């Protein structure tokens, strides 16, 4: 398999962490590509008209797009369905955590986009993104115990928090969130996380 990849993308990292946790990282070839909101990448668009990564090219020629889809495909194909629980009692809480983690990542990327606009940066947007991120982190602090099992929810949240450190360390998200900080410190030591640390390389 080939994964169109960037060391800067938290959504790509989430997929690669899943591959490591499933023991199939050696079966996935990472191909570095650069995508932006302002330009198109012909190579990426050949496989994914959304011009987004991650995009996974399968051995049979099939193409998987979007990190939730790719992660679930990998879990269903190579795992035991533990990352994406199938029974309803566990499935929906895990998917909610997944959505919260992905939501933080989306806020981070939107904030980066605002920072990149220079003098045209909207302070209102930046303030709103930060307020939504902090509200989500407060929920996760109250619900830290739900992150204990290894699932796509805990992976998404861990990657999202690491991306906050990577891009917005000045937020000091650990302040007033001791339970979440302690959980993340433990999770960050997993081999899958240590092997996929972000780098600001284009």
PDB file of C-alpha atoms in Angstrom, residues 15-156:
ATOM      1  CA  UNK A  15      -3.634   6.913  10.062  1.00  0.00           C
ATOM      2  CA  UNK A  16       0.040   6.018  10.463  1.00  0.00           C
ATOM      3  CA  UNK A  17      -0.423   5.535  14.219  1.00  0.00           C
ATOM      4  CA  UNK A  18      -3.272   3.133  13.409  1.00  0.00           C
ATOM      5  CA  UNK A  19      -1.003   1.235  11.016  1.00  0.00           C
ATOM      6  CA  UNK A  20       1.637   0.912  13.733  1.00  0.00           C
ATOM      7  CA  UNK A  21      -0.892  -0.235  16.315  1.00  0.00           C
ATOM      8  CA  UNK A  22      -2.163  -2.889  13.902  1.00  0.00           C
ATOM      9  CA  UNK A  23       1.377  -4.081  13.172  1.00  0.00           C
ATOM     10  CA  UNK A  24       1.215  -3.270   9.453  1.00  0.00           C
ATOM     11  CA  UNK A  25       3.337  -0.109   9.259  1.00  0.00           C
ATOM     12  CA  UNK A  26       5.944  -2.006   7.240  1.00  0.00           C
ATOM     13  CA  UNK A  27       3.299  -2.695   4.588  1.00  0.00           C
ATOM     14  CA  UNK A  28       2.588   0.997   4.034  1.00  0.00           C
ATOM     15  CA  UNK A  29       4.941   3.038   1.853  1.00  0.00           C
ATOM     16  CA  UNK A  30       4.891   6.731   2.738  1.00  0.00           C
ATOM     17  CA  UNK A  31       5.114   9.148  -0.182  1.00  0.00           C
ATOM     18  CA  UNK A  32       5.615  12.767   0.811  1.00  0.00           C
ATOM     19  CA  UNK A  33       3.324  15.245  -0.950  1.00  0.00           C
ATOM     20  CA  UNK A  34       2.418  18.867  -0.331  1.00  0.00           C
ATOM     21  CA  UNK A  35      -1.182  20.070  -0.442  1.00  0.00           C
ATOM     22  CA  UNK A  36      -2.536  23.520   0.366  1.00  0.00           C
ATOM     23  CA  UNK A  37      -5.895  25.247   0.287  1.00  0.00           C
ATOM     24  CA  UNK A  38      -4.620  27.775  -2.263  1.00  0.00           C
ATOM     25  CA  UNK A  39      -3.155  25.392  -4.843  1.00  0.00           C
ATOM     26  CA  UNK A  40      -3.808  22.012  -6.369  1.00  0.00           C
ATOM     27  CA  UNK A  41      -1.374  19.120  -6.503  1.00  0.00           C
ATOM     28  CA  UNK A  42      -1.767  17.211  -9.770  1.00  0.00           C
ATOM     29  CA  UNK A  43      -0.413  13.967  -8.309  1.00  0.00           C
ATOM     30  CA  UNK A  44      -2.820  14.037  -5.380  1.00  0.00           C
ATOM     31  CA  UNK A  45      -5.803  15.099  -7.486  1.00  0.00           C
ATOM     32  CA  UNK A  46      -5.163  12.217  -9.873  1.00  0.00           C
ATOM     33  CA  UNK A  47      -6.163   9.922  -7.019  1.00  0.00           C
ATOM     34  CA  UNK A  48      -8.251  12.197  -4.826  1.00  0.00           C
ATOM     35  CA  UNK A  49     -10.272  15.029  -6.408  1.00  0.00           C
ATOM     36  CA  UNK A  50     -10.563  16.699  -2.996  1.00  0.00           C
ATOM     37  CA  UNK A  51      -6.793  17.379  -3.162  1.00  0.00           C
ATOM     38  CA  UNK A  52      -6.407  16.171   0.424  1.00  0.00           C
ATOM     39  CA  UNK A  53      -4.251  13.828   2.412  1.00  0.00           C
ATOM     40  CA  UNK A  54      -4.176  11.191   3.665  1.00  0.00           C
ATOM     41  CA  UNK A  55      -4.979   9.258   0.512  1.00  0.00           C
ATOM     42  CA  UNK A  56      -4.310   5.515   0.539  1.00  0.00           C
ATOM     43  CA  UNK A  57      -3.562   3.610  -2.676  1.00  0.00           C
ATOM     44  CA  UNK A  58      -4.306  -0.079  -2.291  1.00  0.00           C
ATOM     45  CA  UNK A  59      -2.513  -2.935  -3.998  1.00  0.00           C
ATOM     46  CA  UNK A  60      -5.569  -3.784  -6.116  1.00  0.00           C
ATOM     47  CA  UNK A  61      -5.781  -0.228  -7.465  1.00  0.00           C
ATOM     48  CA  UNK A  62      -8.550   0.884  -5.101  1.00  0.00           C
ATOM     49  CA  UNK A  63      -8.258   4.259  -3.422  1.00  0.00           C
ATOM     50  CA  UNK A  64      -9.273   5.206   0.099  1.00  0.00           C
ATOM     51  CA  UNK A  65      -9.652   8.864   1.079  1.00  0.00           C
ATOM     52  CA  UNK A  66     -10.225  10.741   4.358  1.00  0.00           C
ATOM     53  CA  UNK A  67      -8.599   9.674   7.598  1.00  0.00           C
ATOM     54  CA  UNK A  68     -11.707   8.199   9.310  1.00  0.00           C
ATOM     55  CA  UNK A  69     -12.408   6.027   6.261  1.00  0.00           C
ATOM     56  CA  UNK A  70      -8.786   4.906   5.887  1.00  0.00           C
ATOM     57  CA  UNK A  71      -8.386   4.153   9.593  1.00  0.00           C
ATOM     58  CA  UNK A  72     -11.579   2.101   9.700  1.00  0.00           C
ATOM     59  CA  UNK A  73     -10.610   0.234   6.530  1.00  0.00           C
ATOM     60  CA  UNK A  74      -7.254  -0.703   8.067  1.00  0.00           C
ATOM     61  CA  UNK A  75      -8.863  -1.809  11.329  1.00  0.00           C
ATOM     62  CA  UNK A  76     -11.496  -3.896   9.570  1.00  0.00           C
ATOM     63  CA  UNK A  77      -9.025  -5.438   7.127  1.00  0.00           C
ATOM     64  CA  UNK A  78      -6.012  -6.050   9.350  1.00  0.00           C
ATOM     65  CA  UNK A  79      -7.274  -5.691  12.902  1.00  0.00           C
ATOM     66  CA  UNK A  80      -9.922  -7.259  15.074  1.00  0.00           C
ATOM     67  CA  UNK A  81     -12.362  -4.378  15.119  1.00  0.00           C
ATOM     68  CA  UNK A  82     -11.062  -3.148  18.465  1.00  0.00           C
ATOM     69  CA  UNK A  83     -10.147   0.341  17.304  1.00  0.00           C
ATOM     70  CA  UNK A  84     -13.627   0.785  15.826  1.00  0.00           C
ATOM     71  CA  UNK A  85     -15.846  -1.253  18.190  1.00  0.00           C
ATOM     72  CA  UNK A  86     -18.781  -2.896  16.468  1.00  0.00           C
ATOM     73  CA  UNK A  87     -21.187  -3.226  19.387  1.00  0.00           C
ATOM     74  CA  UNK A  88     -23.376  -0.161  19.755  1.00  0.00           C
ATOM     75  CA  UNK A  89     -22.678   0.320  23.463  1.00  0.00           C
ATOM     76  CA  UNK A  90     -19.010   1.019  22.714  1.00  0.00           C
ATOM     77  CA  UNK A  91     -19.178   2.169  19.097  1.00  0.00           C
ATOM     78  CA  UNK A  92     -20.921   5.509  19.509  1.00  0.00           C
ATOM     79  CA  UNK A  93     -18.920   6.801  22.512  1.00  0.00           C
ATOM     80  CA  UNK A  94     -15.723   5.941  20.644  1.00  0.00           C
ATOM     81  CA  UNK A  95     -16.913   7.715  17.506  1.00  0.00           C
ATOM     82  CA  UNK A  96     -17.792  10.753  19.586  1.00  0.00           C
ATOM     83  CA  UNK A  97     -14.234  10.870  20.951  1.00  0.00           C
ATOM     84  CA  UNK A  98     -12.970  10.442  17.400  1.00  0.00           C
ATOM     85  CA  UNK A  99     -15.040  13.450  16.329  1.00  0.00           C
ATOM     86  CA  UNK A 100     -13.737  15.541  19.239  1.00  0.00           C
ATOM     87  CA  UNK A 101     -10.137  14.716  18.341  1.00  0.00           C
ATOM     88  CA  UNK A 102     -10.678  15.453  14.666  1.00  0.00           C
ATOM     89  CA  UNK A 103     -12.482  18.657  15.603  1.00  0.00           C
ATOM     90  CA  UNK A 104      -9.458  19.944  17.501  1.00  0.00           C
ATOM     91  CA  UNK A 105      -7.259  19.121  14.500  1.00  0.00           C
ATOM     92  CA  UNK A 106      -9.601  21.048  12.207  1.00  0.00           C
ATOM     93  CA  UNK A 107      -9.535  24.047  14.535  1.00  0.00           C
ATOM     94  CA  UNK A 108      -5.729  23.917  14.594  1.00  0.00           C
ATOM     95  CA  UNK A 109      -5.508  23.895  10.814  1.00  0.00           C
ATOM     96  CA  UNK A 110      -8.030  26.723  10.538  1.00  0.00           C
ATOM     97  CA  UNK A 111      -6.028  28.764  13.047  1.00  0.00           C
ATOM     98  CA  UNK A 112      -2.866  28.135  11.053  1.00  0.00           C
ATOM     99  CA  UNK A 113      -4.675  29.345   7.948  1.00  0.00           C
ATOM    100  CA  UNK A 114      -5.649  32.522   9.730  1.00  0.00           C
ATOM    101  CA  UNK A 115      -2.084  33.088  10.914  1.00  0.00           C
ATOM    102  CA  UNK A 116      -0.896  32.690   7.338  1.00  0.00           C
ATOM    103  CA  UNK A 117      -3.032  35.574   6.140  1.00  0.00           C
ATOM    104  CA  UNK A 118      -0.705  38.125   7.732  1.00  0.00           C
ATOM    105  CA  UNK A 119      -2.319  41.535   8.066  1.00  0.00           C
ATOM    106  CA  UNK A 120      -5.615  40.108   6.859  1.00  0.00           C
ATOM    107  CA  UNK A 121      -5.819  37.751   9.825  1.00  0.00           C
ATOM    108  CA  UNK A 122      -9.223  37.825  11.494  1.00  0.00           C
ATOM    109  CA  UNK A 123      -8.818  38.179  15.232  1.00  0.00           C
ATOM    110  CA  UNK A 124     -12.453  37.196  15.680  1.00  0.00           C
ATOM    111  CA  UNK A 125     -11.941  33.878  13.906  1.00  0.00           C
ATOM    112  CA  UNK A 126      -8.744  33.136  15.832  1.00  0.00           C
ATOM    113  CA  UNK A 127     -10.440  33.919  19.142  1.00  0.00           C
ATOM    114  CA  UNK A 128     -13.424  31.723  18.288  1.00  0.00           C
ATOM    115  CA  UNK A 129     -11.232  28.785  17.227  1.00  0.00           C
ATOM    116  CA  UNK A 130      -9.287  29.012  20.487  1.00  0.00           C
ATOM    117  CA  UNK A 131     -12.469  29.236  22.570  1.00  0.00           C
ATOM    118  CA  UNK A 132     -13.903  26.129  20.867  1.00  0.00           C
ATOM    119  CA  UNK A 133     -10.644  24.253  21.354  1.00  0.00           C
ATOM    120  CA  UNK A 134     -10.532  25.119  25.043  1.00  0.00           C
ATOM    121  CA  UNK A 135     -14.162  24.071  25.523  1.00  0.00           C
ATOM    122  CA  UNK A 136     -13.406  20.721  23.885  1.00  0.00           C
ATOM    123  CA  UNK A 137     -10.327  20.232  26.059  1.00  0.00           C
ATOM    124  CA  UNK A 138     -12.402  20.940  29.169  1.00  0.00           C
ATOM    125  CA  UNK A 139     -14.841  18.210  28.145  1.00  0.00           C
ATOM    126  CA  UNK A 140     -11.952  15.795  27.605  1.00  0.00           C
ATOM    127  CA  UNK A 141     -10.532  16.652  31.022  1.00  0.00           C
ATOM    128  CA  UNK A 142     -13.845  15.667  32.604  1.00  0.00           C
ATOM    129  CA  UNK A 143     -14.029  12.505  30.495  1.00  0.00           C
ATOM    130  CA  UNK A 144     -10.394  11.421  30.577  1.00  0.00           C
ATOM    131  CA  UNK A 145     -11.301   8.001  31.954  1.00  0.00           C
ATOM    132  CA  UNK A 146     -13.106   7.215  28.690  1.00  0.00           C
ATOM    133  CA  UNK A 147      -9.768   7.497  26.858  1.00  0.00           C
ATOM    134  CA  UNK A 148      -8.243   4.530  28.698  1.00  0.00           C
ATOM    135  CA  UNK A 149      -9.002   1.833  26.073  1.00  0.00           C
ATOM    136  CA  UNK A 150      -6.959   1.948  22.884  1.00  0.00           C
ATOM    137  CA  UNK A 151      -9.494   2.968  20.241  1.00  0.00           C
ATOM    138  CA  UNK A 152      -9.669   5.328  17.283  1.00  0.00           C
ATOM    139  CA  UNK A 153     -11.094   7.833  19.770  1.00  0.00           C
ATOM    140  CA  UNK A 154      -8.076   7.780  22.055  1.00  0.00           C
ATOM    141  CA  UNK A 155      -5.718   7.818  19.060  1.00  0.00           C
ATOM    142  CA  UNK A 156      -7.457  10.850  17.531  1.00  0.00           C
TER     143      UNK A 156
END
